[in-house]
């Protein structure tokens, strides 16, 4: 009888043997798939990370047994130690594997014939004896010794790192970052890993440091802990923080006395890694301080440059554009047009239905008569497409406009290599954080004009900063704030209720008979989380498609405040997938099933694939054997390696934060007091304004009331407003 699944996994999750075949190896990530013959002669597949790997080498791998649907049992290794081959067969395979240019299988056989099991000893200690082998001249001899020396250095580095608690994958990344200096760098200050390697946090670096003998109160540890605390604070949206609160938080993290933290802060200020704000008892990381300070300088530089050509009669231009478009502009819109024609920098803000698009198109139509080169962009791919549709301009993402290089983490366009254009339109500017805003504005040419368009009442950027809000509140730049809801828009309950929420009032809903004319906004009350989740699934899968003739996958979007819990994206995606797309070709990775027909979202910008954070698509095919998955987005089909699935997430349900910059025909939003920490006015407002045809809130009335009445409990601590005000006074 064949062994069952339990029997297959009974043995220790460790494999020791010879690498017979390298099925796959990535030079970029170190990920590899190996066929290994263990000490008993069994052939086993091992997947993990390794560097400078060749067939014939010995491997000692430990990790977890996994069952791949197509390829069967595999050892998923978190530790992989590589050593020289121990058998003649392994030695020959190793030497002939391409380790040295010019040494193929034939020369490997000659070396084994000449020196037998002592071949490595000869290369190491008596290298001149290699010249005894026919065909090895001085040139080939030199190549062999150079390659052998490189291999030796790499092996020593990997042994050192893995001996101090570094996983194989991280060891590969460290070696790729620091090369031959890896041991010296890590031994001197392991906390540098948290600064230099993306994805390596303080906690991981701290474990390595402890293995290396660093004490809890060592200056390197406390300094790294202070910086880590500020980085964690920046993930909450702050760009600076009160000194006393920072000292307290860092002390709790590090579990050391306050005097050690104070010393580390003083050291950080002396070295320039930290900055203390003038006349403010606040501290910031130098990178955050620089971004907001330079952003203020660059915005004011553009604003103060003055226009080379001004329209002499703006009233005449407004009359002309009204005639051309057949639209009568409101008084506030006319004033905004005049501001745009008289200033190099203008902020346009306002909620839904107040005419931002009409205003923008009127400004652009007038500016086009001046033959200006107009450049349009937005933070996400979906927002850029919406901007293209509403203006007729060819809009792109900010990152693509700036030519971002993911390998270096930098933009090709900067102060020394500015963008080309005369009028730049940036939509959904509330989503732009301080770092990105700085990089964009510093790349503007000296003669550029700038239109910043966004709804300041929406959620602020995911990254640190409050750029749009700080610019408006500073009073340093011209702002056109539109308030008046136009008659056509006022018939929409979505728009009416968005403004009610923003003004601190409970939304009206047709379901309770508050207003029988409300046909596109409903609230359905349920108290228990499971009952709310059940109704959300039923609305999406059955009730709304039947009533509205909409596609449950293409047209309906569930938006929720959080990721975890009964009403979080993880659980709702699992439930909706099982109802909306239960069968079909699929593959499972790390407990998640990816199936043809699934709705998915790209979570990072991928410039090679031309897909961007927030893009939504549908899985078109899954090929487990070829390890690839195809996703159809709006304009293209994109090929994913199954190892790159961390770039995707299921998107039957997404967080309200992730929905920014997008609109959907139908939005269904669960709300419950279990979301309490996230229930705030701007979150509810943002979610409601994502809906175009219908919005349905499902949950407790108390949760809705809490969200409406609760303005952001703690404003972000930022510096941009102060910098702008200081520089103009």
GROMACS .gro file of N, CA and C in nm, residues 283-365:
model
  249
  283UNK      N    1   1.138   6.553   1.718
  283UNK     CA    2   1.250   6.491   1.648
  283UNK      C    3   1.200   6.427   1.519
  284UNK      N    4   1.289   6.417   1.422
  284UNK     CA    5   1.254   6.354   1.294
  284UNK      C    6   1.377   6.283   1.238
  285UNK      N    7   1.351   6.182   1.158
  285UNK     CA    8   1.458   6.122   1.080
  285UNK      C    9   1.504   6.224   0.975
  286UNK      N   10   1.633   6.227   0.949
  286UNK     CA   11   1.687   6.325   0.853
  286UNK      C   12   1.617   6.314   0.717
  287UNK      N   13   1.586   6.191   0.672
  287UNK     CA   14   1.526   6.173   0.541
  287UNK      C   15   1.387   6.236   0.535
  288UNK      N   16   1.311   6.229   0.647
  288UNK     CA   17   1.177   6.290   0.649
  288UNK      C   18   1.188   6.441   0.656
  289UNK      N   19   1.280   6.489   0.738
  289UNK     CA   20   1.302   6.634   0.751
  289UNK      C   21   1.340   6.694   0.616
  290UNK      N   22   1.434   6.630   0.549
  290UNK     CA   23   1.481   6.680   0.420
  290UNK      C   24   1.368   6.684   0.318
  291UNK      N   25   1.286   6.578   0.314
  291UNK     CA   26   1.178   6.571   0.216
  291UNK      C   27   1.081   6.688   0.233
  292UNK      N   28   1.035   6.714   0.355
  292UNK     CA   29   0.934   6.818   0.374
  292UNK      C   30   0.995   6.958   0.364
  293UNK      N   31   1.117   6.974   0.413
  293UNK     CA   32   1.182   7.105   0.403
  293UNK      C   33   1.209   7.142   0.258
  294UNK      N   34   1.264   7.047   0.181
  294UNK     CA   35   1.294   7.074   0.040
  294UNK      C   36   1.166   7.086  -0.043
  295UNK      N   37   1.063   7.010  -0.007
  295UNK     CA   38   0.935   7.022  -0.078
  295UNK      C   39   0.879   7.163  -0.061
  296UNK      N   40   0.887   7.217   0.061
  296UNK     CA   41   0.841   7.354   0.084
  296UNK      C   42   0.920   7.453  -0.002
  297UNK      N   43   1.051   7.435  -0.005
  297UNK     CA   44   1.135   7.523  -0.087
  297UNK      C   45   1.095   7.518  -0.234
  298UNK      N   46   1.078   7.395  -0.285
  298UNK     CA   47   1.051   7.378  -0.428
  298UNK      C   48   0.913   7.429  -0.467
  299UNK      N   49   0.813   7.408  -0.381
  299UNK     CA   50   0.680   7.460  -0.410
  299UNK      C   51   0.682   7.613  -0.415
  300UNK      N   52   0.748   7.674  -0.318
  300UNK     CA   53   0.753   7.820  -0.315
  300UNK      C   54   0.840   7.875  -0.428
  301UNK      N   55   0.943   7.799  -0.466
  301UNK     CA   56   1.026   7.839  -0.581
  301UNK      C   57   0.941   7.847  -0.707
  302UNK      N   58   0.859   7.745  -0.732
  302UNK     CA   59   0.772   7.745  -0.850
  302UNK      C   60   0.669   7.857  -0.841
  303UNK      N   61   0.608   7.872  -0.722
  303UNK     CA   62   0.499   7.969  -0.707
  303UNK      C   63   0.547   8.112  -0.725
  304UNK      N   64   0.672   8.139  -0.686
  304UNK     CA   65   0.721   8.277  -0.689
  304UNK      C   66   0.787   8.316  -0.821
  305UNK      N   67   0.798   8.219  -0.912
  305UNK     CA   68   0.872   8.246  -1.036
  305UNK      C   69   0.800   8.347  -1.126
  306UNK      N   70   0.668   8.352  -1.117
  306UNK     CA   71   0.595   8.444  -1.203
  306UNK      C   72   0.573   8.384  -1.341
  307UNK      N   73   0.464   8.422  -1.404
  307UNK     CA   74   0.430   8.368  -1.535
  307UNK      C   75   0.497   8.450  -1.645
  308UNK      N   76   0.556   8.379  -1.742
  308UNK     CA   77   0.619   8.450  -1.854
  308UNK      C   78   0.515   8.512  -1.946
  309UNK      N   79   0.400   8.442  -1.960
  309UNK     CA   80   0.292   8.494  -2.045
  309UNK      C   81   0.162   8.487  -1.966
  310UNK      N   82   0.100   8.599  -1.944
  310UNK     CA   83  -0.028   8.602  -1.873
  310UNK      C   84  -0.140   8.635  -1.969
  311UNK      N   85  -0.255   8.575  -1.945
  311UNK     CA   86  -0.374   8.609  -2.022
  311UNK      C   87  -0.425   8.744  -1.972
  312UNK      N   88  -0.430   8.839  -2.058
  312UNK     CA   89  -0.461   8.976  -2.020
  312UNK      C   90  -0.606   8.995  -1.974
  313UNK      N   91  -0.697   8.920  -2.037
  313UNK     CA   92  -0.839   8.937  -2.004
  313UNK      C   93  -0.898   8.802  -1.966
  314UNK      N   94  -0.884   8.758  -1.838
  314UNK     CA   95  -0.936   8.627  -1.797
  314UNK      C   96  -1.087   8.615  -1.811
  315UNK      N   97  -1.160   8.725  -1.794
  315UNK     CA   98  -1.307   8.719  -1.809
  315UNK      C   99  -1.344   8.680  -1.952
  316UNK      N  100  -1.268   8.735  -2.047
  316UNK     CA  101  -1.292   8.701  -2.187
  316UNK      C  102  -1.263   8.553  -2.212
  317UNK      N  103  -1.153   8.502  -2.148
  317UNK     CA  104  -1.118   8.361  -2.163
  317UNK      C  105  -1.226   8.271  -2.105
  318UNK      N  106  -1.284   8.314  -1.992
  318UNK     CA  107  -1.390   8.235  -1.928
  318UNK      C  108  -1.515   8.233  -2.017
  319UNK      N  109  -1.551   8.346  -2.072
  319UNK     CA  110  -1.668   8.351  -2.162
  319UNK      C  111  -1.646   8.261  -2.282
  320UNK      N  112  -1.523   8.263  -2.333
  320UNK     CA  113  -1.491   8.179  -2.449
  320UNK      C  114  -1.505   8.030  -2.415
  321UNK      N  115  -1.453   7.990  -2.299
  321UNK     CA  116  -1.456   7.847  -2.265
  321UNK      C  117  -1.599   7.803  -2.234
  322UNK      N  118  -1.680   7.890  -2.177
  322UNK     CA  119  -1.820   7.855  -2.153
  322UNK      C  120  -1.893   7.832  -2.285
  323UNK      N  121  -1.862   7.915  -2.381
  323UNK     CA  122  -1.925   7.901  -2.514
  323UNK      C  123  -1.879   7.772  -2.580
  324UNK      N  124  -1.748   7.742  -2.568
  324UNK     CA  125  -1.692   7.623  -2.632
  324UNK      C  126  -1.749   7.494  -2.571
  325UNK      N  127  -1.768   7.492  -2.440
  325UNK     CA  128  -1.812   7.370  -2.372
  325UNK      C  129  -1.964   7.363  -2.356
  326UNK      N  130  -2.029   7.477  -2.368
  326UNK     CA  131  -2.174   7.480  -2.347
  326UNK      C  132  -2.211   7.470  -2.201
  327UNK      N  133  -2.116   7.495  -2.111
  327UNK     CA  134  -2.141   7.485  -1.967
  327UNK      C  135  -2.123   7.621  -1.902
  328UNK      N  136  -2.215   7.654  -1.812
  328UNK     CA  137  -2.207   7.780  -1.738
  328UNK      C  138  -2.131   7.754  -1.608
  329UNK      N  139  -2.018   7.821  -1.589
  329UNK     CA  140  -1.939   7.803  -1.467
  329UNK      C  141  -2.000   7.881  -1.351
  330UNK      N  142  -1.994   7.821  -1.232
  330UNK     CA  143  -2.039   7.890  -1.112
  330UNK      C  144  -1.938   7.998  -1.074
  331UNK      N  145  -1.979   8.088  -0.986
  331UNK     CA  146  -1.891   8.200  -0.946
  331UNK      C  147  -1.760   8.148  -0.887
  332UNK      N  148  -1.767   8.044  -0.802
  332UNK     CA  149  -1.645   7.990  -0.741
  332UNK      C  150  -1.554   7.927  -0.846
  333UNK      N  151  -1.615   7.866  -0.948
  333UNK     CA  152  -1.535   7.806  -1.055
  333UNK      C  153  -1.465   7.913  -1.138
  334UNK      N  154  -1.536   8.023  -1.163
  334UNK     CA  155  -1.475   8.133  -1.240
  334UNK      C  156  -1.356   8.192  -1.164
  335UNK      N  157  -1.372   8.208  -1.033
  335UNK     CA  158  -1.261   8.260  -0.953
  335UNK      C  159  -1.142   8.164  -0.957
  336UNK      N  160  -1.172   8.035  -0.958
  336UNK     CA  161  -1.066   7.935  -0.963
  336UNK      C  162  -0.993   7.940  -1.097
  337UNK      N  163  -1.066   7.960  -1.205
  337UNK     CA  164  -1.002   7.973  -1.337
  337UNK      C  165  -0.908   8.092  -1.336
  338UNK      N  166  -0.951   8.202  -1.280
  338UNK     CA  167  -0.867   8.322  -1.275
  338UNK      C  168  -0.740   8.297  -1.193
  339UNK      N  169  -0.756   8.223  -1.081
  339UNK     CA  170  -0.638   8.189  -1.000
  339UNK      C  171  -0.539   8.106  -1.081
  340UNK      N  172  -0.593   8.010  -1.157
  340UNK     CA  173  -0.507   7.921  -1.236
  340UNK      C  174  -0.433   7.998  -1.344
  341UNK      N  175  -0.498   8.097  -1.403
  341UNK     CA  176  -0.435   8.174  -1.510
  341UNK      C  177  -0.335   8.276  -1.459
  342UNK      N  178  -0.344   8.309  -1.328
  342UNK     CA  179  -0.258   8.414  -1.272
  342UNK      C  180  -0.145   8.359  -1.186
  343UNK      N  181  -0.145   8.227  -1.160
  343UNK     CA  182  -0.046   8.170  -1.068
  343UNK      C  183   0.019   8.045  -1.128
  344UNK      N  184   0.144   8.024  -1.089
  344UNK     CA  185   0.215   7.904  -1.136
  344UNK      C  186   0.169   7.779  -1.061
  345UNK      N  187   0.125   7.795  -0.937
  345UNK     CA  188   0.083   7.680  -0.856
  345UNK      C  189  -0.058   7.706  -0.804
  346UNK      N  190  -0.145   7.607  -0.821
  346UNK     CA  191  -0.282   7.617  -0.769
  346UNK      C  192  -0.327   7.482  -0.717
  347UNK      N  193  -0.391   7.484  -0.600
  347UNK     CA  194  -0.453   7.365  -0.544
  347UNK      C  195  -0.603   7.373  -0.570
  348UNK      N  196  -0.660   7.266  -0.625
  348UNK     CA  197  -0.805   7.257  -0.645
  348UNK      C  198  -0.855   7.143  -0.558
  349UNK      N  199  -0.946   7.173  -0.465
  349UNK     CA  200  -0.997   7.070  -0.376
  349UNK      C  201  -1.148   7.085  -0.359
  350UNK      N  202  -1.210   6.977  -0.316
  350UNK     CA  203  -1.355   6.975  -0.296
  350UNK      C  204  -1.405   6.832  -0.304
  351UNK      N  205  -1.525   6.811  -0.254
  351UNK     CA  206  -1.583   6.678  -0.251
  351UNK      C  207  -1.650   6.641  -0.383
  352UNK      N  208  -1.727   6.532  -0.383
  352UNK     CA  209  -1.794   6.488  -0.506
  352UNK      C  210  -1.906   6.582  -0.545
  353UNK      N  211  -1.925   6.599  -0.678
  353UNK     CA  212  -2.037   6.676  -0.728
  353UNK      C  213  -2.020   6.826  -0.723
  354UNK      N  214  -1.899   6.874  -0.689
  354UNK     CA  215  -1.881   7.019  -0.677
  354UNK      C  216  -1.816   7.079  -0.803
  355UNK      N  217  -1.791   6.997  -0.903
  355UNK     CA  218  -1.744   7.049  -1.031
  355UNK      C  219  -1.594   7.059  -1.047
  356UNK      N  220  -1.518   6.974  -0.978
  356UNK     CA  221  -1.372   6.977  -0.994
  356UNK      C  222  -1.332   6.943  -1.137
  357UNK      N  223  -1.398   6.842  -1.194
  357UNK     CA  224  -1.362   6.798  -1.330
  357UNK      C  225  -1.398   6.906  -1.433
  358UNK      N  226  -1.515   6.967  -1.418
  358UNK     CA  227  -1.556   7.075  -1.509
  358UNK      C  228  -1.457   7.191  -1.500
  359UNK      N  229  -1.418   7.225  -1.377
  359UNK     CA  230  -1.322   7.333  -1.358
  359UNK      C  231  -1.188   7.298  -1.423
  360UNK      N  232  -1.140   7.178  -1.397
  360UNK     CA  233  -1.010   7.138  -1.451
  360UNK      C  234  -1.012   7.140  -1.603
  361UNK      N  235  -1.116   7.085  -1.662
  361UNK     CA  236  -1.125   7.083  -1.809
  361UNK      C  237  -1.135   7.224  -1.868
  362UNK      N  238  -1.200   7.314  -1.796
  362UNK     CA  239  -1.209   7.453  -1.845
  362UNK      C  240  -1.071   7.518  -1.843
  363UNK      N  241  -0.997   7.496  -1.735
  363UNK     CA  242  -0.861   7.551  -1.726
  363UNK      C  243  -0.774   7.494  -1.837
  364UNK      N  244  -0.781   7.363  -1.856
  364UNK     CA  245  -0.697   7.297  -1.957
  364UNK      C  246  -0.732   7.344  -2.098
  365UNK      N  247  -0.860   7.363  -2.122
  365UNK     CA  248  -0.902   7.405  -2.256
  365UNK      C  249  -0.845   7.544  -2.288
   0.00000   0.00000   0.00000
